[in-house]
C-alpha angles and dihedrals in degrees: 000000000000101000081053103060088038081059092044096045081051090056105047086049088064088053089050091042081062100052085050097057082052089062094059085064095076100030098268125146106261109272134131140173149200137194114202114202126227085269091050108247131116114276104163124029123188139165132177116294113164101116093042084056117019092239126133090199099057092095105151094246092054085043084058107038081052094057101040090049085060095041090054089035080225136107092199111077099173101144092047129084125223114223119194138174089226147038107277119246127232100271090038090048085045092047084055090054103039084057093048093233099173095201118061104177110174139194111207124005116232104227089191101049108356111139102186105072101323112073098341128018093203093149082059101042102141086210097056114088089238139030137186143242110237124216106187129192112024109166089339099172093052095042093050093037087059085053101048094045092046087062101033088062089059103043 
């Protein structure tokens, strides 16, 4: 069962890998994210988008909780899992727990603003009514190379 949903969660970051390479498109930092659904398939899709809207809020894993949330016609997504190509911020690690997502797997971890086991552990916080399984490390390599590509390329 576990080799399964590794090979699942792989699975699903390639998804969100897709939706990052979006993001360079328009200029956005490289994230992307995915929501799978209790069934397994992918029900909510998001990828940075700040610079494409103006908007500080348009981080890939909000984008895909949004649109997962009107998929489902449902706030609560409490059967589904959030994958992401990085670690989660503080609003996005907030977002996870405010929609009660029981299942956080990562790519790369953000040593500067990550909020779910790097700088902050916001998805775990024991006085928060609901915390959240990590998965950590999920294609890793390829999630942190697009990154660091991504700002090589502007320094």
């Amino acid at each position: 069962m576990q080799h399964a949903a590794m090979h699942d969660d792989a699975a699903a970051m390639r998804e969100a890998l897709a939706e990052a390479r979006l993001a360079l498109v328009t200029g956005d930092v490289p994230v992307g994210a995915v929501v799978v659904g209790p069934g397994g398939d992918v029900v909510g899709r998001g990828r940075n988008g700040r610079e494409a809207t103006g908007d500080p809020t348009a981080h890939a894993e909000i984008l895909a909780l949004r649109d997962a949330a009107a998929r489902l016609g449902r706030w609560r997504l409490d059967d589904c899992t959030l994958v992401v190509t990085l670690e989660p911020c503080a609003m996005c690690a907030g977002a996870v727990v405010l929609a009660r997502v029981p299942r956080l797997v990562l790519g790369a971890w953000d040593p500067k603003a990550g909020a779910a086991g790097s700088v902050h552990d916001l998805v775990r916080d024991r006085r928060l009514n609901h915390r959240v399984e990590v998965v950590s490390g999920v294609l890793e390599d390829e999630c942190a190379a697009l990154l660091r590509d991504f700002f090589d390329e502007r320094r």
